[in-house]
Short mmCIF file of C-alpha atoms in Angstrom, two decimals:
data_model
loop_
_atom_site.label_atom_id
_atom_site.label_comp_id
_atom_site.label_asym_id
_atom_site.label_seq_id
_atom_site.Cartn_x
_atom_site.Cartn_y
_atom_site.Cartn_z
CA MET Z 1 -31.16 19.35 26.28
CA GLN Z 2 -28.95 19.76 29.32
CA ARG Z 3 -27.95 16.42 30.69
CA SER Z 4 -26.35 15.54 33.93
CA ASN Z 5 -22.60 15.13 33.96
CA SER Z 6 -22.81 11.55 35.07
CA TYR Z 7 -24.99 10.69 32.08
CA THR Z 8 -22.39 12.20 29.77
CA ILE Z 9 -19.56 10.30 31.39
CA ILE Z 10 -21.39 6.99 31.44
CA PHE Z 11 -22.50 7.44 27.84
CA SER Z 12 -18.95 8.12 26.73
CA LEU Z 13 -17.64 5.08 28.56
CA VAL Z 14 -20.30 2.83 27.06
CA VAL Z 15 -19.52 4.10 23.55
CA CYS Z 16 -15.80 3.45 24.09
CA VAL Z 17 -16.38 -0.06 25.36
CA LEU Z 18 -18.76 -0.94 22.54
CA ILE Z 19 -16.54 0.38 19.76
CA GLY Z 20 -13.37 -1.06 21.27
CA GLY Z 21 -15.08 -4.39 21.80
CA ALA Z 22 -16.40 -4.53 18.24
CA LEU Z 23 -12.96 -3.80 16.80
CA ALA Z 24 -11.27 -6.35 19.03
CA LEU Z 25 -13.80 -8.97 17.96
CA VAL Z 26 -13.36 -8.35 14.23
CA ASN Z 27 -9.59 -8.31 14.59
CA GLU Z 28 -9.64 -11.60 16.44
CA LEU Z 29 -11.85 -13.19 13.79
CA LEU Z 30 -9.75 -12.00 10.86
CA LYS Z 31 -6.20 -12.04 12.20
CA ASP Z 32 -5.37 -15.51 10.87
CA ARG Z 33 -6.44 -14.46 7.41
CA ILE Z 34 -4.32 -11.33 7.61
CA ALA Z 35 -1.30 -13.30 8.84
CA ALA Z 36 -1.72 -15.71 5.94
CA ASN Z 37 -1.82 -12.79 3.51
CA LYS Z 38 1.40 -11.37 4.94
CA ALA Z 39 3.14 -14.75 4.80
CA ASN Z 40 2.03 -15.15 1.20
CA GLU Z 41 3.43 -11.75 0.32
CA THR Z 42 6.77 -12.61 1.93
CA ARG Z 43 7.00 -15.83 -0.09
CA VAL Z 44 6.19 -14.06 -3.33
CA ASN Z 45 8.76 -11.34 -2.62
CA ILE Z 46 11.49 -13.86 -1.85
CA MET Z 47 10.89 -15.85 -5.00
CA SER Z 48 10.45 -12.72 -7.13
CA ALA Z 49 14.07 -11.83 -6.59
CA VAL Z 50 15.05 -14.85 -8.66
CA THR Z 51 12.19 -15.62 -10.96
CA VAL Z 52 8.85 -14.42 -12.22
CA VAL Z 53 6.13 -15.72 -9.96
CA SER Z 54 3.15 -16.25 -12.22
CA ALA Z 55 0.91 -18.04 -9.75
CA SER Z 56 -1.66 -15.98 -7.92
CA ASP Z 57 -3.36 -18.58 -5.74
CA PRO Z 58 -1.79 -18.53 -2.27
CA LYS Z 59 -1.94 -22.33 -1.99
CA GLU Z 60 -0.02 -22.72 -5.25
CA ILE Z 61 2.47 -20.15 -4.11
CA GLU Z 62 2.98 -22.02 -0.87
CA LYS Z 63 3.58 -25.27 -2.80
CA LEU Z 64 6.02 -23.53 -5.09
CA TYR Z 65 7.82 -22.00 -2.15
CA LYS Z 66 8.14 -25.30 -0.27
CA LYS Z 67 9.40 -26.98 -3.41
CA ASN Z 68 12.00 -24.38 -4.30
CA ILE Z 69 13.15 -22.72 -1.14
CA GLU Z 70 15.26 -24.09 1.68
CA SER Z 71 15.71 -21.58 4.44
CA TYR Z 72 17.94 -21.32 7.49
CA VAL Z 73 19.34 -18.66 9.76
CA ILE Z 74 22.92 -17.52 10.28
CA ASN Z 75 24.66 -14.88 12.35
CA ASN Z 76 27.20 -12.22 11.32
CA LYS Z 77 30.02 -14.72 11.67
CA GLY Z 78 28.42 -16.96 9.10
CA GLU Z 79 27.54 -19.70 11.55
CA ARG Z 80 24.26 -21.52 11.46
CA VAL Z 81 21.90 -20.57 14.24
CA THR Z 82 18.92 -22.62 15.34
CA GLU Z 83 17.94 -20.78 18.49
CA ASP Z 84 17.77 -17.13 19.41
CA ALA Z 85 19.19 -15.47 22.52
CA ASP Z 86 16.23 -16.66 24.60
CA GLY Z 87 16.56 -20.23 23.47
CA LYS Z 88 13.51 -20.15 21.23
CA PRO Z 89 13.82 -21.86 17.81
CA VAL Z 90 14.26 -19.43 14.92
CA VAL Z 91 12.31 -19.62 11.69
CA ALA Z 92 13.89 -17.79 8.77
CA GLU Z 93 10.59 -16.53 7.36
CA GLU Z 94 9.54 -15.10 10.70
CA ILE Z 95 12.64 -13.10 11.44
CA ASN Z 96 11.82 -9.43 11.72
CA VAL Z 97 14.50 -7.97 9.47
CA LYS Z 98 13.66 -4.42 10.56
CA LYS Z 99 14.06 -5.28 14.24
CA GLN Z 100 17.37 -6.99 13.63
CA TYR Z 101 18.64 -3.99 11.70
CA LYS Z 102 17.54 -1.51 14.35
CA ALA Z 103 19.07 -3.61 17.13
CA MET Z 104 22.35 -3.60 15.24
CA LYS Z 105 22.25 0.17 14.74
CA ASP Z 106 21.40 0.85 18.38
CA ALA Z 107 24.24 -1.36 19.52
CA LYS Z 108 26.61 0.35 17.11
CA LYS Z 109 25.74 3.75 18.56
CA LEU Z 110 26.84 2.46 21.94
CA GLY Z 111 29.98 1.09 20.38
CA GLN Z 112 28.90 -2.49 20.88
CA GLU Z 113 28.58 -5.42 18.51
CA VAL Z 114 25.43 -7.46 18.46
CA ASP Z 115 24.80 -10.85 16.94
CA MET Z 116 22.28 -10.47 14.16
CA LEU Z 117 19.92 -13.22 13.08
CA LEU Z 118 20.21 -13.28 9.31
CA PRO Z 119 17.88 -15.43 7.20
CA VAL Z 120 19.23 -17.23 4.14
CA PHE Z 121 16.89 -18.57 1.46
CA LYS Z 122 18.38 -21.11 -0.89
CA PHE Z 123 16.60 -21.40 -4.22
CA ARG Z 124 16.98 -24.96 -5.45
CA SER Z 125 17.66 -25.61 -9.08
CA GLU Z 126 14.73 -26.99 -11.10
CA LEU Z 127 16.75 -29.67 -12.80
CA ASP Z 128 18.84 -30.85 -9.88
CA SER Z 129 17.47 -30.19 -6.43
CA THR Z 130 20.85 -30.70 -4.81
CA GLN Z 131 22.21 -27.73 -6.71
CA THR Z 132 21.57 -24.21 -5.51
CA GLU Z 133 20.50 -21.84 -8.22
CA ALA Z 134 20.45 -18.77 -5.99
CA TYR Z 135 20.87 -17.47 -2.48
CA ILE Z 136 18.38 -14.82 -1.39
CA PHE Z 137 18.96 -12.36 1.45
CA PRO Z 138 16.51 -9.86 2.88
CA VAL Z 139 17.75 -6.29 3.15
CA TYR Z 140 16.48 -3.27 5.06
CA GLY Z 141 17.52 0.34 5.19
CA ALA Z 142 16.59 4.01 5.11
CA GLY Z 143 15.43 5.82 2.00
CA LEU Z 144 14.88 9.55 1.80
CA TRP Z 145 11.64 9.77 3.79
CA ASP Z 146 11.18 6.41 5.41
CA ALA Z 147 12.25 2.77 5.25
CA VAL Z 148 13.26 0.86 2.15
CA TRP Z 149 13.67 -2.89 2.08
CA GLY Z 150 13.69 -5.88 -0.21
CA TYR Z 151 15.53 -9.02 -1.24
CA VAL Z 152 18.81 -9.54 -3.05
CA ALA Z 153 19.35 -12.80 -4.91
CA VAL Z 154 22.86 -13.92 -5.86
CA SER Z 155 23.87 -16.79 -8.10
CA GLY Z 156 24.64 -20.22 -6.70
CA ASP Z 157 28.35 -19.65 -7.25
CA PHE Z 158 28.09 -16.23 -5.57
CA LYS Z 159 29.78 -14.51 -8.49
CA THR Z 160 26.88 -12.36 -9.66
CA VAL Z 161 23.67 -10.77 -8.51
CA LYS Z 162 20.73 -12.64 -10.02
CA GLY Z 163 18.04 -10.13 -9.18
CA VAL Z 164 16.59 -7.78 -6.61
CA VAL Z 165 13.20 -6.81 -5.26
CA PHE Z 166 12.72 -3.47 -3.53
CA ASP Z 167 9.85 -1.87 -1.66
CA HIS Z 168 9.39 1.25 0.43
CA THR Z 169 7.02 3.01 2.82
CA GLY Z 170 6.99 6.57 1.66
CA GLU Z 171 9.37 7.47 -1.14
CA THR Z 172 8.20 10.07 -3.62
CA PRO Z 173 5.88 8.63 -6.28
CA GLY Z 174 7.46 8.93 -9.70
CA LEU Z 175 10.91 9.50 -8.22
CA GLY Z 176 12.20 7.40 -5.31
CA ALA Z 177 9.18 5.13 -5.54
CA ARG Z 178 10.52 3.88 -8.86
CA ILE Z 179 12.75 1.49 -6.97
CA THR Z 180 9.75 -0.83 -7.05
CA ASP Z 181 9.68 -0.79 -10.86
CA LYS Z 182 10.73 -4.07 -12.44
CA GLU Z 183 12.66 -2.02 -14.97
CA PHE Z 184 14.90 -0.48 -12.30
CA GLN Z 185 15.36 -3.79 -10.48
CA ALA Z 186 16.40 -5.44 -13.73
CA ARG Z 187 19.48 -3.17 -13.83
CA PHE Z 188 21.00 -5.19 -11.01
CA ALA Z 189 20.86 -8.52 -12.80
CA GLY Z 190 24.31 -9.74 -13.75
CA LYS Z 191 26.17 -7.21 -11.60
CA GLY Z 192 29.09 -8.48 -9.59
CA PHE Z 193 28.75 -9.90 -6.10
CA LEU Z 194 31.84 -11.87 -5.16
CA ASN Z 195 35.15 -11.15 -6.78
CA THR Z 196 36.57 -14.67 -6.70
CA GLU Z 197 40.15 -13.65 -7.47
CA LYS Z 198 40.45 -10.94 -4.87
CA ARG Z 199 38.18 -12.83 -2.44
CA GLU Z 200 36.15 -9.77 -1.65
CA LEU Z 201 32.62 -8.51 -2.29
CA TYR Z 202 32.00 -5.87 -4.89
CA SER Z 203 30.80 -2.53 -3.65
CA LEU Z 204 27.77 -1.78 -5.84
CA ASP Z 205 27.55 1.82 -6.97
CA ILE Z 206 24.20 3.13 -8.10
CA VAL Z 207 25.51 5.87 -10.34
CA LYS Z 208 23.81 9.27 -10.15
CA GLY Z 209 21.83 10.16 -13.23
CA GLU Z 210 20.08 7.86 -15.62
CA GLY Z 211 20.28 6.45 -19.09
CA ASN Z 212 23.90 5.34 -18.79
CA VAL Z 213 24.81 1.90 -19.99
CA PHE Z 214 27.25 0.01 -17.81
CA GLU Z 215 28.45 -3.09 -19.55
CA GLY Z 216 31.54 -5.16 -19.43
CA ASP Z 217 33.75 -6.38 -16.62
CA ASP Z 218 35.04 -2.92 -15.72
CA ASN Z 219 31.50 -1.76 -14.98
CA ILE Z 220 30.38 -4.86 -13.20
CA TYR Z 221 29.79 -2.94 -9.99
CA LYS Z 222 28.05 0.06 -11.56
CA VAL Z 223 24.26 0.28 -11.75
CA ASP Z 224 22.34 2.89 -13.71
CA GLY Z 225 20.61 5.26 -11.28
CA LEU Z 226 17.30 7.10 -11.13
CA SER Z 227 17.21 10.67 -12.30
CA GLY Z 228 15.79 12.90 -9.56
CA ALA Z 229 15.97 10.17 -6.94
CA SER Z 230 19.59 10.18 -5.89
CA MET Z 231 18.76 10.42 -2.18
CA THR Z 232 16.61 7.31 -2.33
CA THR Z 233 19.16 5.42 -4.41
CA ASN Z 234 21.90 6.46 -1.99
CA GLY Z 235 19.83 4.86 0.74
CA VAL Z 236 19.41 1.73 -1.35
CA GLU Z 237 23.12 1.64 -2.11
CA LYS Z 238 23.98 1.90 1.58
CA MET Z 239 21.41 -0.77 2.42
CA ILE Z 240 22.95 -3.17 -0.08
CA SER Z 241 26.46 -2.40 1.12
CA ASP Z 242 25.47 -2.88 4.78
CA TYR Z 243 23.96 -6.28 4.12
CA PHE Z 244 26.81 -7.41 1.88
CA GLY Z 245 28.88 -6.72 4.99
CA PHE Z 246 26.61 -8.74 7.28
CA TYR Z 247 26.57 -11.76 5.00
CA LYS Z 248 30.23 -11.54 4.05
CA ALA Z 249 31.49 -14.16 6.49
CA PHE Z 250 28.81 -16.58 5.36
CA VAL Z 251 29.51 -15.97 1.69
CA MET Z 252 33.28 -16.40 2.05
CA GLU Z 253 32.83 -19.73 3.78
CA GLU Z 254 30.14 -21.08 1.49
CA SER Z 255 31.94 -20.01 -1.67
CA LEU Z 256 35.00 -21.99 -0.67
CA LYS Z 257 32.87 -25.10 -0.14
CA SER Z 258 31.25 -24.97 -3.57
CA GLY Z 259 34.31 -23.40 -5.22
CA ASP Z 260 35.21 -26.30 -7.50
CA ASP Z 261 31.69 -27.09 -8.48
CA GLU Z 262 31.11 -26.29 -12.09
CA LYS Z 263 27.77 -28.06 -12.20
CA LYS Z 264 24.97 -25.58 -12.36
CA GLY Z 265 21.35 -26.10 -13.19
CA THR Z 266 20.14 -24.11 -16.17
CA PRO Z 267 18.30 -21.11 -14.79
CA SER Z 268 14.69 -21.43 -15.72
CA ASP Z 269 11.63 -19.38 -15.04
CA ILE Z 270 9.15 -21.15 -12.87
CA ASP Z 271 5.88 -20.93 -14.70
CA VAL Z 272 2.71 -22.02 -12.97
CA GLY Z 273 -0.78 -21.30 -14.14
CA ASN Z 274 -1.50 -18.20 -16.16
CA MET Z 275 1.07 -15.72 -17.32
CA VAL Z 276 0.26 -13.05 -14.79
CA SER Z 277 3.33 -12.01 -12.85
CA VAL Z 278 2.77 -11.17 -9.23
CA GLN Z 279 4.31 -7.94 -7.98
CA MET B 1 -22.81 26.34 2.89
CA SER B 2 -25.58 25.11 0.72
CA THR B 3 -26.66 22.37 3.06
CA GLU B 4 -29.49 24.32 4.58
CA THR B 5 -31.99 22.97 2.08
CA THR B 6 -31.29 19.39 3.07
CA VAL B 7 -31.55 19.89 6.82
CA GLU B 8 -35.27 19.53 6.94
CA VAL B 9 -36.14 18.11 10.29
CA THR B 10 -39.54 16.88 9.34
CA GLU B 11 -41.13 15.43 12.43
CA GLU B 12 -43.84 13.39 10.84
CA LYS B 13 -46.92 14.21 12.84
CA VAL B 14 -49.25 11.27 12.60
CA VAL B 15 -52.37 12.76 11.13
CA ALA B 16 -54.80 9.90 10.64
CA LYS B 17 -55.41 10.31 6.94
CA GLU B 18 -51.90 11.36 5.83
CA PRO B 19 -50.13 8.57 3.95
CA LYS B 20 -46.68 7.53 5.18
CA GLU B 21 -43.88 8.96 3.13
CA GLY B 22 -42.57 6.47 0.61
CA LEU B 23 -39.12 5.00 1.14
CA LEU B 24 -37.96 6.65 -2.01
CA SER B 25 -40.23 9.65 -2.09
CA LYS B 26 -39.29 12.70 -4.10
CA ARG B 27 -37.85 14.43 -1.06
CA ARG B 28 -35.80 11.37 -0.21
CA ARG B 29 -34.61 10.85 -3.74
CA LYS B 30 -33.21 14.35 -3.62
CA PHE B 31 -30.98 13.35 -0.71
CA VAL B 32 -29.28 10.94 -3.07
CA THR B 33 -29.33 12.96 -6.25
CA ASP B 34 -28.51 16.48 -5.05
CA PRO B 35 -24.93 15.70 -3.97
CA LEU B 36 -24.22 14.12 -7.32
CA ASP B 37 -24.30 17.44 -9.12
CA ASP B 38 -25.88 20.56 -7.64
CA ASP B 39 -24.50 20.01 -4.18
CA ASN B 40 -21.45 17.93 -4.88
CA PRO B 41 -19.30 17.66 -1.75
CA VAL B 42 -16.03 17.92 -3.64
CA THR B 43 -16.68 20.37 -6.45
CA VAL B 44 -19.35 22.56 -4.87
CA GLN B 45 -18.83 22.34 -1.13
CA VAL B 46 -15.08 21.84 -1.68
CA LEU B 47 -14.68 19.14 0.94
CA GLY B 48 -12.54 16.02 0.93
CA ILE B 49 -9.95 17.49 -1.42
CA CYS B 50 -6.95 15.89 0.31
CA SER B 51 -7.81 12.33 -0.50
CA ALA B 52 -9.11 13.39 -3.89
CA LEU B 53 -5.55 14.40 -4.71
CA ALA B 54 -3.67 11.68 -2.91
CA VAL B 55 -5.21 8.36 -3.95
CA THR B 56 -6.29 9.16 -7.48
CA VAL B 57 -3.02 8.25 -9.20
CA GLN B 58 -4.52 4.95 -10.32
CA MET B 59 -8.08 3.77 -10.76
CA LYS B 60 -7.97 0.54 -8.79
CA PRO B 61 -7.04 2.03 -5.39
CA THR B 62 -9.38 4.94 -6.11
CA PHE B 63 -12.24 2.52 -6.62
CA VAL B 64 -11.51 0.74 -3.34
CA MET B 65 -11.21 4.11 -1.62
CA ALA B 66 -14.58 5.19 -3.03
CA VAL B 67 -16.25 2.03 -1.78
CA SER B 68 -14.61 2.46 1.63
CA VAL B 69 -15.68 6.10 1.96
CA VAL B 70 -19.28 5.36 0.91
CA ALA B 71 -19.38 2.54 3.47
CA VAL B 72 -17.99 4.76 6.22
CA ILE B 73 -20.30 7.70 5.45
CA VAL B 74 -23.42 5.54 5.20
CA PHE B 75 -22.80 3.49 8.31
CA SER B 76 -21.64 6.39 10.44
CA ASN B 77 -24.67 8.40 9.31
CA LEU B 78 -26.89 5.47 10.23
CA ILE B 79 -25.32 4.84 13.62
CA ILE B 80 -25.17 8.48 14.67
CA SER B 81 -28.70 9.08 13.47
CA MET B 82 -29.95 6.15 15.51
CA MET B 83 -28.12 7.48 18.57
CA ARG B 84 -28.83 11.14 17.94
CA LYS B 85 -31.33 11.68 20.73
CA ALA B 86 -29.12 10.01 23.32
CA ILE B 87 -25.84 11.76 22.55
CA PRO B 88 -25.10 14.50 25.08
CA SER B 89 -24.41 17.68 23.20
CA GLN B 90 -21.18 18.47 25.05
CA VAL B 91 -19.46 15.38 23.68
CA ARG B 92 -21.23 15.01 20.37
CA ILE B 93 -18.20 15.75 18.18
CA ILE B 94 -16.10 13.27 20.13
CA VAL B 95 -18.75 10.60 19.86
CA GLN B 96 -19.04 11.20 16.11
CA LEU B 97 -15.27 10.95 15.88
CA ALA B 98 -15.23 7.71 17.85
CA VAL B 99 -17.84 6.12 15.62
CA VAL B 100 -16.09 7.18 12.43
CA ALA B 101 -12.68 6.08 13.73
CA GLY B 102 -14.11 2.71 14.73
CA LEU B 103 -15.62 2.23 11.28
CA VAL B 104 -12.41 3.26 9.56
CA ALA B 105 -10.39 0.80 11.65
CA LEU B 106 -12.92 -1.85 10.69
CA VAL B 107 -12.55 -1.03 6.99
CA ASP B 108 -8.77 -1.23 7.34
CA ILE B 109 -8.93 -4.70 8.89
CA MET B 110 -11.37 -5.92 6.23
CA LEU B 111 -9.17 -4.63 3.42
CA LYS B 112 -6.09 -6.33 4.85
CA ALA B 113 -8.01 -9.58 5.18
CA PHE B 114 -9.74 -9.67 1.80
CA VAL B 115 -7.82 -7.52 -0.68
CA TYR B 116 -4.33 -7.42 0.78
CA ASP B 117 -2.52 -6.07 -2.29
CA VAL B 118 -4.89 -3.12 -2.58
CA SER B 119 -4.62 -2.40 1.15
CA LYS B 120 -0.89 -1.98 0.67
CA GLN B 121 -1.45 0.62 -2.04
CA LEU B 122 -3.97 2.53 0.05
CA SER B 123 -1.95 2.14 3.26
CA VAL B 124 -2.19 5.43 5.17
CA PHE B 125 -5.05 6.84 3.11
CA VAL B 126 -7.60 4.49 4.62
CA GLY B 127 -6.78 5.82 8.06
CA LEU B 128 -7.14 9.32 6.68
CA ILE B 129 -10.78 8.74 5.75
CA ILE B 130 -11.60 10.01 9.19
CA THR B 131 -10.03 13.34 8.32
CA ASN B 132 -12.22 13.59 5.24
CA CYS B 133 -14.39 16.62 5.97
CA ILE B 134 -17.31 15.12 4.10
CA VAL B 135 -17.76 12.39 6.71
CA MET B 136 -17.84 14.62 9.76
CA GLY B 137 -19.62 17.32 7.78
CA ARG B 138 -22.60 15.11 6.97
CA LEU B 139 -22.77 13.77 10.50
CA GLU B 140 -22.95 17.21 12.05
CA ALA B 141 -25.10 18.83 9.37
CA PHE B 142 -27.54 16.03 8.73
CA ALA B 143 -27.37 12.85 10.76
CA MET B 144 -27.54 14.62 14.10
CA GLY B 145 -30.91 16.06 13.18
CA ASN B 146 -32.55 13.55 10.88
CA LYS B 147 -34.02 10.08 10.92
CA PRO B 148 -31.93 6.98 10.16
CA TRP B 149 -33.28 6.16 6.70
CA ASP B 150 -33.01 9.79 5.56
CA SER B 151 -29.46 9.86 6.92
CA VAL B 152 -28.57 6.69 5.03
CA LEU B 153 -29.85 8.23 1.80
CA ASP B 154 -27.93 11.42 2.47
CA GLY B 155 -24.85 9.35 3.13
CA LEU B 156 -25.28 7.50 -0.14
CA GLY B 157 -25.72 10.78 -1.99
CA SER B 158 -22.62 12.41 -0.54
CA GLY B 159 -20.65 9.21 -0.89
CA PHE B 160 -21.54 8.76 -4.54
CA GLY B 161 -20.99 12.46 -5.23
CA TYR B 162 -17.46 12.10 -3.84
CA SER B 163 -16.90 8.78 -5.59
CA TRP B 164 -17.70 9.81 -9.11
CA ILE B 165 -15.47 12.85 -8.83
CA ILE B 166 -12.45 10.92 -7.59
CA LEU B 167 -13.01 8.21 -10.19
CA ALA B 168 -13.13 10.85 -12.91
CA VAL B 169 -9.90 12.42 -11.65
CA ALA B 170 -8.24 9.00 -11.41
CA PHE B 171 -9.37 8.13 -14.94
CA PHE B 172 -7.45 11.04 -16.44
CA ARG B 173 -4.49 10.75 -14.10
CA GLU B 174 -3.90 7.09 -14.80
CA LEU B 175 -4.58 7.41 -18.52
CA PHE B 176 -2.24 10.33 -19.11
CA GLY B 177 0.20 9.63 -16.31
CA ALA B 178 0.80 5.96 -17.01
CA GLY B 179 -1.08 5.02 -20.15
CA THR B 180 -3.12 2.38 -18.34
CA LEU B 181 -6.60 2.00 -16.86
CA PHE B 182 -7.12 -0.30 -13.88
CA GLY B 183 -3.63 -1.58 -14.62
CA ALA B 184 -4.43 -2.64 -18.18
CA ARG B 185 -2.43 -0.92 -20.87
CA VAL B 186 -4.54 1.38 -23.03
CA ILE B 187 -1.99 3.54 -24.81
CA PRO B 188 0.01 1.17 -27.00
CA GLN B 189 3.66 0.71 -26.09
CA ASP B 190 4.86 1.26 -29.66
CA ILE B 191 4.07 4.95 -29.79
CA TYR B 192 6.25 5.78 -26.81
CA ILE B 193 9.44 7.74 -27.46
CA LYS B 194 11.60 5.10 -25.82
CA ASN B 195 10.21 2.60 -28.32
CA GLY B 196 10.76 4.85 -31.29
CA GLY B 197 7.51 6.80 -31.24
CA PHE B 198 6.52 10.31 -30.24
CA TYR B 199 4.46 9.88 -27.05
CA THR B 200 5.52 10.10 -23.46
CA ASP B 201 3.60 9.84 -20.18
CA ASN B 202 2.68 13.13 -18.56
CA SER B 203 4.52 13.17 -15.24
CA ILE B 204 2.50 16.12 -13.89
CA MET B 205 -0.47 13.78 -13.85
CA VAL B 206 1.40 11.53 -11.45
CA SER B 207 1.82 14.33 -8.94
CA PRO B 208 -0.98 16.09 -6.98
CA ILE B 209 -0.57 19.11 -9.25
CA GLY B 210 -2.19 17.14 -12.04
CA ALA B 211 -5.09 16.23 -9.77
CA PHE B 212 -5.64 19.86 -8.89
CA VAL B 213 -5.69 20.81 -12.55
CA ILE B 214 -8.18 18.11 -13.46
CA LEU B 215 -10.38 18.98 -10.50
CA GLY B 216 -10.38 22.61 -11.60
CA LEU B 217 -11.36 21.59 -15.11
CA ILE B 218 -14.18 19.43 -13.79
CA ILE B 219 -15.49 22.30 -11.67
CA TRP B 220 -15.33 24.56 -14.72
CA VAL B 221 -17.30 22.12 -16.88
CA GLN B 222 -19.82 21.51 -14.12
CA ARG B 223 -20.42 25.19 -13.51
CA THR B 224 -20.84 25.90 -17.21
CA TYR B 225 -23.33 23.06 -17.43
CA ASN B 226 -25.25 24.27 -14.38
CA GLY B 227 -25.14 27.94 -15.29
CA TYR B 228 -23.28 29.11 -12.19
CA VAL B 229 -23.31 32.84 -11.51
CA GLU B 230 -20.73 34.49 -9.27
CA GLU B 231 -22.51 36.36 -6.49
#
């Protein structure tokens, strides 16, 4: 059937408008739900760096988060920041870590320094809510194929790493993608963060190869690597080292404040509901 | 391509005494059952291989993928079939593409809203449903020339034919590659080498190579069962 050109054009336009309109409508209807899902995931990730999150109901998770986490924003100099460059109030959970990182890298290429907005999540101790059990920082970097990111939790006295959570966009399944395995992340627990004598941050080294045991004070900065995934782990190592650098000013200041404090809450696993841990 | 038998454009001439064809008449039932075995889109027509390799590492995302693909094939078949007489032939491929892309975007939004954790596992693969040859193949070969209900049945048939194959592949890949099924441990931890036993997960199963191998084995079994003869 040969149709006129104008019919074809009009038909195509109508199809485009209808399909575009339908998608826009559905997106509008569901976008709050999707945003809530993303926020829930962020909360779970932050808390997972310190403890096992066994709750699965988003409302419970939100309650848990509000109870345990106090968040604020700092800049590279370690100062508290309440407004961004445009004067808008900053919310730690809403800071786009990727954007901040990219802005910093772009500025660096031009030889400039830029003030980063860095979120800090304080995990309050169960027993004594005035005590901080852990500080959690988001991290972002480049793996082998695409981005890697996550959260690093350090102890309230800044001396050791309490735990990490990593995720990625496109690392190789079975190789680089193993950075999401709890078993790999567990290798960071107890590693050194702040060397209180020398007043400097440890430079964590994810050692090439796998199956090596690194125990004792001499090996406090060494982490067992992933066999076959050294490119990804190099990216992770650099990411951690970059962010240790960003948060250094903050850590130095805060550690002096709480330096004499020997009071620490006993680390405990928050356990709500059934024993299903949320990834 | 062995789709000629299913492209029967039966214009039902209304002869007074002829009974209307049943909704699930024998001819229509064949639309659903043929692609399950004789005319399977993956193992016989060899379509949709890419996603069959990519998502089948675990059963849970495979299951969601199967549901998504069936939904996309059925609804795009329905929509295109309803529009088939109005679509100008010069732009028909583009229109088919637009409909499928719209449906896929819809599926993506729904997944993010209702099963967020699974949507993260599927990530790019949902968007790649549009590149699945089965979808466009059925639209062009069937929906463009057949009535809506017939097209829906054909869509269901092709969709289920694809689904059972990818679920079968995922079953073996997850079982031998990770020792679990749908995330639940099946192979007991104690017999693993690292826990003092003798067993270890097969890492080839985790990579697409394993999927290829299993697919080949399935095709072999299917052909033996159906008595395939090389022409």
